[in-house]
PDB file of C-alpha atoms and ligand atoms in Angstrom:
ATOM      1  CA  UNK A 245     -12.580  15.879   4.744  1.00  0.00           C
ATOM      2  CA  UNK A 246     -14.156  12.748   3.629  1.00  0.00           C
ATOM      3  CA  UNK A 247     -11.981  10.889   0.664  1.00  0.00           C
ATOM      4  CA  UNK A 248     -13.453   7.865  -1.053  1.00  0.00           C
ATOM      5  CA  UNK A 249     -14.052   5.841  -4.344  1.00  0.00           C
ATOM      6  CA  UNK A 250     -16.538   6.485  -6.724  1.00  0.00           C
ATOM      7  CA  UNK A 251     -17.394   2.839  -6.424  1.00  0.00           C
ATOM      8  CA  UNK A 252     -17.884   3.246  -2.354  1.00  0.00           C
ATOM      9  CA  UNK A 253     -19.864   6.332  -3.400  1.00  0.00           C
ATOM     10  CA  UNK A 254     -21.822   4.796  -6.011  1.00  0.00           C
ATOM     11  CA  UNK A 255     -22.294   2.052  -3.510  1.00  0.00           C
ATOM     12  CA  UNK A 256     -24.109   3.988  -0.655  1.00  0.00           C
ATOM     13  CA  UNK A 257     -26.525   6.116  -2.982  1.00  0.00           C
ATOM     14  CA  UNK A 258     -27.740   2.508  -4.614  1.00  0.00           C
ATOM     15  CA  UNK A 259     -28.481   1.163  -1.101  1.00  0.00           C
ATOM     16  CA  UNK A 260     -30.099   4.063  -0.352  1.00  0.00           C
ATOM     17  CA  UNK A 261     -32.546   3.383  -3.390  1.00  0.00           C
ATOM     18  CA  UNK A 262     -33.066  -0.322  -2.724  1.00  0.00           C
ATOM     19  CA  UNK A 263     -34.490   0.733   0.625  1.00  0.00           C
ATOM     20  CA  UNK A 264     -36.774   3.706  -0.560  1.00  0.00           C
ATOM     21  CA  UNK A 265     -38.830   4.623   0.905  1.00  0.00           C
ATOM     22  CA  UNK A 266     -36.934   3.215   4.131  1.00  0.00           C
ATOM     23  CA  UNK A 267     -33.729   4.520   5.514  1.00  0.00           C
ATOM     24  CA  UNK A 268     -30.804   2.479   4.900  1.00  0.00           C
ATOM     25  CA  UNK A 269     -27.702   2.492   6.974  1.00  0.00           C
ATOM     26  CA  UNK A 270     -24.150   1.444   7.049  1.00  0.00           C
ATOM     27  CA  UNK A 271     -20.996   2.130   8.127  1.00  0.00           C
ATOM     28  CA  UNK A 272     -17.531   3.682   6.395  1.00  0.00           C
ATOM     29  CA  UNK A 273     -14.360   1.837   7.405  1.00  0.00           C
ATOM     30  CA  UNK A 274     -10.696   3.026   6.658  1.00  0.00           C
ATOM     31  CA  UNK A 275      -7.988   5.173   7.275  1.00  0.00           C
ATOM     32  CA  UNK A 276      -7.848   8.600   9.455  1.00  0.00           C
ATOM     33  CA  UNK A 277      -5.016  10.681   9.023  1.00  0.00           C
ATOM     34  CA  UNK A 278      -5.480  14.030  11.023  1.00  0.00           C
ATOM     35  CA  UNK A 279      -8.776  15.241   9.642  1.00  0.00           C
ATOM     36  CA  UNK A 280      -8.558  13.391   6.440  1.00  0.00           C
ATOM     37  CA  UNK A 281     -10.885  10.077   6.499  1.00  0.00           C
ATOM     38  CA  UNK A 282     -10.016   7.738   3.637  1.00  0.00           C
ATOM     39  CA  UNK A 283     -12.337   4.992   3.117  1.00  0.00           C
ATOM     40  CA  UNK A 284     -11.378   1.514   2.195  1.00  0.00           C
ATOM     41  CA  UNK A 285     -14.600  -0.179   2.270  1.00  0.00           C
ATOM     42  CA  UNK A 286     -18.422   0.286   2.554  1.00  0.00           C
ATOM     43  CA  UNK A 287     -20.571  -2.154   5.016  1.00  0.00           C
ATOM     44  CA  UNK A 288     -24.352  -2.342   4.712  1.00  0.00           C
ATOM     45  CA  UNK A 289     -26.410  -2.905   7.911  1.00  0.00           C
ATOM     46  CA  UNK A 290     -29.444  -3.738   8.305  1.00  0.00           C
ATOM     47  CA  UNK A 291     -31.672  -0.486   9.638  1.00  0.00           C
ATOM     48  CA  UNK A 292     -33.314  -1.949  12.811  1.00  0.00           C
ATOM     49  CA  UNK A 293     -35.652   1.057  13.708  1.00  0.00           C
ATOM     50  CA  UNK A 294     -38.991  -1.205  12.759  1.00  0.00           C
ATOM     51  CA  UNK A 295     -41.546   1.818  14.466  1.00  0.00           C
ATOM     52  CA  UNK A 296     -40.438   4.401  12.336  1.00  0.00           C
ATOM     53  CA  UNK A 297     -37.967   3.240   9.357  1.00  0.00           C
ATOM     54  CA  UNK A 298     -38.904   6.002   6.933  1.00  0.00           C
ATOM     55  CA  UNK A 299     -37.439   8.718   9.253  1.00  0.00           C
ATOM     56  CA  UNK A 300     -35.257   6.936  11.516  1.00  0.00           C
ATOM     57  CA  UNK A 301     -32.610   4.784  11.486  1.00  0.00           C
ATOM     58  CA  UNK A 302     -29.988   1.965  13.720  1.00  0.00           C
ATOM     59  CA  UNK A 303     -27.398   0.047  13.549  1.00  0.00           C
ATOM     60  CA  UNK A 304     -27.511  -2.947  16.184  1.00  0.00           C
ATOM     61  CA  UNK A 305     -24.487  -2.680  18.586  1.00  0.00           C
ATOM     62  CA  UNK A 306     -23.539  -6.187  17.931  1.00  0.00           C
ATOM     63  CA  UNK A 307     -23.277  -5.658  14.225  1.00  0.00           C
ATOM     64  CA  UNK A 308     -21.201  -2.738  15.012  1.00  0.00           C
ATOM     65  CA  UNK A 309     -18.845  -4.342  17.195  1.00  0.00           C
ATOM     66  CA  UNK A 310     -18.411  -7.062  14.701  1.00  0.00           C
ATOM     67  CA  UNK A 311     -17.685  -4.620  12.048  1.00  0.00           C
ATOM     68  CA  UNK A 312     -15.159  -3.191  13.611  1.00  0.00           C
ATOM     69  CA  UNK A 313     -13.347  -6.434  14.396  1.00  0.00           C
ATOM     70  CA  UNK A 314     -13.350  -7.488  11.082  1.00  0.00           C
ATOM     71  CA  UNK A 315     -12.060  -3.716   9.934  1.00  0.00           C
ATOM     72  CA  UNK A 316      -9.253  -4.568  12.100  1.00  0.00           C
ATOM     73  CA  UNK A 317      -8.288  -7.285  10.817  1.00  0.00           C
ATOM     74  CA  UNK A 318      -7.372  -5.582   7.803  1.00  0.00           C
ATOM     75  CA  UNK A 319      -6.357  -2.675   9.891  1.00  0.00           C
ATOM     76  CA  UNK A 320      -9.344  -0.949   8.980  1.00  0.00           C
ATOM     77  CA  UNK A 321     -11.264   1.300  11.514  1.00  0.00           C
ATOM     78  CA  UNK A 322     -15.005   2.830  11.313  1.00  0.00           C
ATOM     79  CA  UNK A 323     -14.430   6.310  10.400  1.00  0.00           C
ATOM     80  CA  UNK A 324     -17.497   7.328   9.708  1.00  0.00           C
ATOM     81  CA  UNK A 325     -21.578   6.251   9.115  1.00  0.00           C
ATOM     82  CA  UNK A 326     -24.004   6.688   6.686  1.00  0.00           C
ATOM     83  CA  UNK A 327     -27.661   6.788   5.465  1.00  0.00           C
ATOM     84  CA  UNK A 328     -30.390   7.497   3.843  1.00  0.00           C
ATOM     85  CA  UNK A 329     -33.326  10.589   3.915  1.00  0.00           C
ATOM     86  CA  UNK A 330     -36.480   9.022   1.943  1.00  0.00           C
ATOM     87  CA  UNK A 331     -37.933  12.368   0.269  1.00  0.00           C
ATOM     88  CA  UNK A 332     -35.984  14.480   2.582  1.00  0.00           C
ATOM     89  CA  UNK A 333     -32.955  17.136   2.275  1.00  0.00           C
ATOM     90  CA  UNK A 334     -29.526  15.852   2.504  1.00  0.00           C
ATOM     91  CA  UNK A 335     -28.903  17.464   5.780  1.00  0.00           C
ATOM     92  CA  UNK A 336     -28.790  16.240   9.513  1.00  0.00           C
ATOM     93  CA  UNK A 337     -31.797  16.422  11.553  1.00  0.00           C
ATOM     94  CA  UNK A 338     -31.813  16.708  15.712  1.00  0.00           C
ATOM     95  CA  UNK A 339     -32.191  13.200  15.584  1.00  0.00           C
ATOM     96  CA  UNK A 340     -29.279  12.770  14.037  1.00  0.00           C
ATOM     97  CA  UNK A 341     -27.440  14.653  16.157  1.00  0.00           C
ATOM     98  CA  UNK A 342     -28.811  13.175  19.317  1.00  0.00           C
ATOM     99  CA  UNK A 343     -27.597   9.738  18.524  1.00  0.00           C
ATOM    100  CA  UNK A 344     -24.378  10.772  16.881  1.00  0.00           C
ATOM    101  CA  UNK A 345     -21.790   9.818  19.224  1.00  0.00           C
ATOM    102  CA  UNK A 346     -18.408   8.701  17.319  1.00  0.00           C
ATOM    103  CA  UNK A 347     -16.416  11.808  17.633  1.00  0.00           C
ATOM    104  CA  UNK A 348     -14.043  12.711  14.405  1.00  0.00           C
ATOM    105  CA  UNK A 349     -16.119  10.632  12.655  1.00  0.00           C
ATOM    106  CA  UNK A 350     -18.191  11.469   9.174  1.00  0.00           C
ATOM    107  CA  UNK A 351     -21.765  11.231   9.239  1.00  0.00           C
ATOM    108  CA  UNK A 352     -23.022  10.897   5.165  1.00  0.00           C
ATOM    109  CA  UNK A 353     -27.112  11.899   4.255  1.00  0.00           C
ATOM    110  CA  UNK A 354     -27.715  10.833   1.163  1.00  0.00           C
ATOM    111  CA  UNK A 355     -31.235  12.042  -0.076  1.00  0.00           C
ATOM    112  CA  UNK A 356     -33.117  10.012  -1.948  1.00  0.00           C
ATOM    113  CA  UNK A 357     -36.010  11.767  -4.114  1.00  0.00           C
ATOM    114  CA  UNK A 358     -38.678   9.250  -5.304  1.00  0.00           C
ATOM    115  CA  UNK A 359     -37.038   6.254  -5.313  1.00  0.00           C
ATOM    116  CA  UNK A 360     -33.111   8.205  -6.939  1.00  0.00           C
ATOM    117  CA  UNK A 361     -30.295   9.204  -5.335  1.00  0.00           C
ATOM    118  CA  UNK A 362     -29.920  12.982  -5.345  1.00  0.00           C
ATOM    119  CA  UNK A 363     -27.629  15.335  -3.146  1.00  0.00           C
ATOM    120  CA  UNK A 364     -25.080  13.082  -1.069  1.00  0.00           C
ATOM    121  CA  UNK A 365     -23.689  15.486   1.704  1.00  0.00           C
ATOM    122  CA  UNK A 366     -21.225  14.946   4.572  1.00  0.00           C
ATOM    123  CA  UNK A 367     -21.325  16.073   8.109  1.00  0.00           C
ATOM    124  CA  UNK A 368     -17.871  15.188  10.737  1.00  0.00           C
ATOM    125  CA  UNK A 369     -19.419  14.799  14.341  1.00  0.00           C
ATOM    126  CA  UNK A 370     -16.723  17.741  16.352  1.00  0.00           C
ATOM    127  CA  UNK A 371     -16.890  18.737  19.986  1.00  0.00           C
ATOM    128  CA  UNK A 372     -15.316  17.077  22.930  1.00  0.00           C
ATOM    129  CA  UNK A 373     -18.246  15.780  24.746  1.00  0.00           C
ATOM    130  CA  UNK A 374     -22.269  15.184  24.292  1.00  0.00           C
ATOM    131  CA  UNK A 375     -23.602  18.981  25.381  1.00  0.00           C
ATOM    132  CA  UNK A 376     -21.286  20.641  22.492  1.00  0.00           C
ATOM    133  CA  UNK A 377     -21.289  18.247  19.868  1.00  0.00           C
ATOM    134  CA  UNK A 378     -21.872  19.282  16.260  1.00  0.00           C
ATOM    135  CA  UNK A 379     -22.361  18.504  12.642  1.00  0.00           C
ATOM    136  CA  UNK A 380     -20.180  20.097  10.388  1.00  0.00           C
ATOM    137  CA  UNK A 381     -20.226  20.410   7.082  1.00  0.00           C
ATOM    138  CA  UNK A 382     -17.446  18.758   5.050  1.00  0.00           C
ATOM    139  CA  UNK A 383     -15.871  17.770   1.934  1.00  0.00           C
ATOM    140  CA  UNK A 384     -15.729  14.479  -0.120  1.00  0.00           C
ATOM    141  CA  UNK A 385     -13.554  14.295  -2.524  1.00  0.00           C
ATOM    142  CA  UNK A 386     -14.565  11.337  -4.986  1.00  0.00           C
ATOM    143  CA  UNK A 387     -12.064   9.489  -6.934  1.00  0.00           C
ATOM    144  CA  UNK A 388     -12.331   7.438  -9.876  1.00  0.00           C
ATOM    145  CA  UNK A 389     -11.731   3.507  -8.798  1.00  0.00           C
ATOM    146  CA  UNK A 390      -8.527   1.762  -9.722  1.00  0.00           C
ATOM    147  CA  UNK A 391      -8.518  -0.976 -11.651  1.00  0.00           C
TER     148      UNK A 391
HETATM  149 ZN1   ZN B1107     -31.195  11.281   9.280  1.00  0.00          ZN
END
């Protein structure tokens, strides 16, 4: 199960519409605890697929590494990614799965239907190793922000 703010929510569908009718991408840093990931803070990154940015998207390793330094700073890890699907269903493609490799972590579609934020759906990446990985369907559970 996926558990974050509405804010962090909120967050990932509006960069999702500032990039229509591109992907957008980012990554979810927090907390696991068994298969509970609790996320602490949203990261934009830039999508560097320039052939194909309407259907693809990816995060530069360098950004990623950096990310996770800062997250651990703050004792924060990456526990899951997200992004967008431009006039597409909020589901994973092949694609996706090919080039989903963090294991345990949440992969969030958010699809966004002329230009708005519909259906926001989350997939955890299971299996062991790259021939029997899957998406799985899971839960978020969105909470109001504190104040
Ligand atoms: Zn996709």
């Amino acid at each position: 199960m996926l558990k974050m703010g509405s804010n962090d929510f909120d967050e990932i569908r509006r960069h999702g519409e500032e990039t229509y009718p591109y992907e957008c991408c980012g990554v979810l840093l927090g907390r696991m605890d068994g298969d509970v990931r609790s996320v602490s803070s949203v990261v934009r990154c830039g999508n560097t697929r320039t052939d194909s940015p309407q259907n693809r998207y990816h995060i530069d390793p360098r950004e990623l590494i950096r990310i996770q330094r800062q997250g651990r700073e703050r004792e924060e890890d990456i526990v899951g990614f997200y992004h967008s699907h431009p006039d597409h269903p909020a589901r994973w493609s092949p694609t996706d799965l090919a080039e989903a490799h963090w294991f345990g972590c949440s992969y969030v579609i958010t699809c966004v239907e002329k230009g708005k934020a519909s259906a926001t759906n989350s997939f955890e990446l299971t299996g062991s190793d790259e021939d029997e990985k899957k998406l799985v369907d899971e839960k978020i559970e969105v909470s109001q922000a504190e104040t």
